[in-house]
PDB file of C-alpha atoms in Angstrom:
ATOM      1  CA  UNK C 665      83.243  54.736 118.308  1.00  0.00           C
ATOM      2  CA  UNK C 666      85.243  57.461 117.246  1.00  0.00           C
ATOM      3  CA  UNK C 667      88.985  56.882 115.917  1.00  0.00           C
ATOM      4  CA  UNK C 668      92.000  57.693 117.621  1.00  0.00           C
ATOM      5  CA  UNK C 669      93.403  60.437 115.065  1.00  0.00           C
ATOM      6  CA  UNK C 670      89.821  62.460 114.962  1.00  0.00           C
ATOM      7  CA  UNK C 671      88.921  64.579 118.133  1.00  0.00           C
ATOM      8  CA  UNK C 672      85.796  66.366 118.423  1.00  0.00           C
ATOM      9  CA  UNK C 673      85.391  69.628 116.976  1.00  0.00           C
ATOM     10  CA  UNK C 674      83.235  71.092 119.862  1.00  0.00           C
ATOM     11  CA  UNK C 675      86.169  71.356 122.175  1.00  0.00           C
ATOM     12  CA  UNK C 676      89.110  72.317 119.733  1.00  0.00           C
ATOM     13  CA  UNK C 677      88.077  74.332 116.175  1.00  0.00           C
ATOM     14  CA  UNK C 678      90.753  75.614 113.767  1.00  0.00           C
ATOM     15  CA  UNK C 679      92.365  78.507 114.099  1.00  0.00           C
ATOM     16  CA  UNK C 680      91.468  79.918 111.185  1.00  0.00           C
ATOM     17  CA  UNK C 681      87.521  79.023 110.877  1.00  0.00           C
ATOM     18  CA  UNK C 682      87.285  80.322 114.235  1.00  0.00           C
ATOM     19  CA  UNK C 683      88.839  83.861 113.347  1.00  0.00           C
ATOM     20  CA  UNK C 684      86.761  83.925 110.272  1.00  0.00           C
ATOM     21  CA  UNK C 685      83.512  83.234 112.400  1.00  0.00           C
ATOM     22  CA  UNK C 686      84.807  86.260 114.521  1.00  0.00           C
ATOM     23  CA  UNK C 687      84.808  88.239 111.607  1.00  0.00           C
ATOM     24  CA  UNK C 688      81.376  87.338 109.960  1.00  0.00           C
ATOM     25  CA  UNK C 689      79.758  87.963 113.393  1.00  0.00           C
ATOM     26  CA  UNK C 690      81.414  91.107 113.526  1.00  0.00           C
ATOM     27  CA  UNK C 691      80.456  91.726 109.696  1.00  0.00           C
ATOM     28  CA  UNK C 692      76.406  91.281 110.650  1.00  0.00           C
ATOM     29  CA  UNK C 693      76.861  93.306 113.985  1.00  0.00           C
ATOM     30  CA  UNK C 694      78.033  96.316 112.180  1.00  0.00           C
ATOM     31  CA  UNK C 695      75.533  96.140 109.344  1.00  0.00           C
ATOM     32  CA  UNK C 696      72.844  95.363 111.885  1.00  0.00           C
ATOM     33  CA  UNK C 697      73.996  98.600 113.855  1.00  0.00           C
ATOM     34  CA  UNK C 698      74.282 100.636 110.853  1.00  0.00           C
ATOM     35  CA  UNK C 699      70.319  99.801 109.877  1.00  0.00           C
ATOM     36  CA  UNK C 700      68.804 100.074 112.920  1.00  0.00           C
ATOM     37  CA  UNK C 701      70.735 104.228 112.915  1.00  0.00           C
ATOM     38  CA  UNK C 702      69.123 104.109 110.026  1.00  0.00           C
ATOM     39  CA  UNK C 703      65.997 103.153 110.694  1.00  0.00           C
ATOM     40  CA  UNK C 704      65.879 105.997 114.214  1.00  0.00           C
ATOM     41  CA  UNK C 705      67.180 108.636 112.155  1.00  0.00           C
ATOM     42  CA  UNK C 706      66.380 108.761 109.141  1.00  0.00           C
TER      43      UNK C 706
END
C-alpha cells in the first residue's frame, strides 16, 4: 500500500529531528531536576 520512494519513519528518522528530540528531552530532564532540588531544599 505504501509507495516505493516513502519508507516508514519508525525504522529510519532524520537526522536532525532526532538530535533535536535529544535535546528537548534533555531540556525537560534538566528543568525537571532543577525543581525537584528545589522543591527538597528549599
Amino acid at each position: 500500500m505504501s509507495s516505493p520512494g516513502q519508507e516508514p519513519r519508525e525504522y529510519e528518522p532524520p537526522p536532525g529531528l532526532g538530535k533535536l528530540a535529544l535535546w528537548i528531552l534533555l531540556f525537560v530532564l534538566a528543568a525537571i531536576v532543577v525543581v525537584a532540588g528545589g522543591v527538597y531544599f528549599g
